[in-house]
Short mmCIF file of C-alpha atoms in Angstrom, two decimals:
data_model
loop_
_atom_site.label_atom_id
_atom_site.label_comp_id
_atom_site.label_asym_id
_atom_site.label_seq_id
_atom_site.Cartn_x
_atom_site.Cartn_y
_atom_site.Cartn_z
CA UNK A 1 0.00 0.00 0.00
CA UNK A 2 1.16 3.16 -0.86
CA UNK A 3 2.03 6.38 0.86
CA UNK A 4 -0.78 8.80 -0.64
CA UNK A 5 -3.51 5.13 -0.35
CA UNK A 6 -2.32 5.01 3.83
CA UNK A 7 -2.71 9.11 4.32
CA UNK A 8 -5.64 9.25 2.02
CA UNK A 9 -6.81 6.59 4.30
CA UNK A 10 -6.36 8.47 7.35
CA UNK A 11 -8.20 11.24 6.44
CA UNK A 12 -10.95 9.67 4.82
CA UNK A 13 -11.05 8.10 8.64
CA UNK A 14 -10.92 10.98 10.55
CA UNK A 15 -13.27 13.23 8.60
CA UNK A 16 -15.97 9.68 8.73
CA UNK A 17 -15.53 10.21 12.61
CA UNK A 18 -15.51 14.16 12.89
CA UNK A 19 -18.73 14.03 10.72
CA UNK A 20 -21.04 11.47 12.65
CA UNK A 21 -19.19 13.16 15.89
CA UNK A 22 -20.43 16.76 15.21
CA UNK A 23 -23.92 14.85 13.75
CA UNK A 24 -24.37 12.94 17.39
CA UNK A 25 -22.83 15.92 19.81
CA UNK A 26 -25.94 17.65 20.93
CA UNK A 27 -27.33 14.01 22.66
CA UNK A 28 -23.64 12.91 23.60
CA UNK A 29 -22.94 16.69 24.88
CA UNK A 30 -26.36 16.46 26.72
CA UNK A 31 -25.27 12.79 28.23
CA UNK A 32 -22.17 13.67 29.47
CA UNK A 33 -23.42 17.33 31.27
CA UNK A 34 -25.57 14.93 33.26
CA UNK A 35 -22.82 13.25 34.76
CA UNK A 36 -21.74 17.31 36.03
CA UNK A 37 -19.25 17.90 33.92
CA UNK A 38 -19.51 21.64 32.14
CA UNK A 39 -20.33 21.52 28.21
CA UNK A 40 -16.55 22.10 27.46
CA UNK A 41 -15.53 19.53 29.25
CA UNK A 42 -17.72 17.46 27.83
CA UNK A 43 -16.27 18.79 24.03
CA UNK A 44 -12.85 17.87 25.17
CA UNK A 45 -13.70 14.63 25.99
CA UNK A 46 -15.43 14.00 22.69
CA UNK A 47 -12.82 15.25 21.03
CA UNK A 48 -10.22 13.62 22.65
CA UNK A 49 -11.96 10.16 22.45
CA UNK A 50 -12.84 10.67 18.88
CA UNK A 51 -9.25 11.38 18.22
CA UNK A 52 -7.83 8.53 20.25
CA UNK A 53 -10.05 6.23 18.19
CA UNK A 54 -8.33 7.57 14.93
CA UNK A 55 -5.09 7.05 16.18
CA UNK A 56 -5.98 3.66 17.48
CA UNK A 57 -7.10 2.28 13.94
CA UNK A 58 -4.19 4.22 12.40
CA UNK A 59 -1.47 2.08 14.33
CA UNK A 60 -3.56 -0.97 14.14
CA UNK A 61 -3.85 -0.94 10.30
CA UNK A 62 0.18 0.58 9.98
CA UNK A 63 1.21 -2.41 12.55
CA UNK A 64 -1.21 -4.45 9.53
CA UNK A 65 0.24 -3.18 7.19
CA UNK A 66 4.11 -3.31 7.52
CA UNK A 67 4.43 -6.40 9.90
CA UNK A 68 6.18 -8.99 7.63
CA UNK A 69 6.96 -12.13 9.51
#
């Protein structure tokens, strides 16, 4: 797999995940203030699980990728 396939990849990942995320925020954001945290707080912690899921599948699918036995 290529360079420009792997970033186009990652992108095509993270703007799938950025989409639904800004599509589902006002029930998640609403979910989360219950549990008394302010509504920025709660946008950090969207953000920074939405981003740690991105990374996740990116290292998965490099480790994938370039593991040759």
């Amino acid at each position: 797999m290529g360079r420009k396939a792997v970033l186009f990849g990652f992108w095509l990942l993270g703007y799938t995940l950025g989409f639904f995320a800004w599509v589902l925020r006002a029930p998640v954001l609403s979910w989360i203030v219950n549990f008394g945290f302010s509504e920025e707080i709660a946008g950090a912690l969207i953000t920074g699980f939405a981003g740690s899921i991105v990374m996740l599948v990116g290292v998965i699918l490099w480790s994938y990728l370039t593991y040759r036995p």
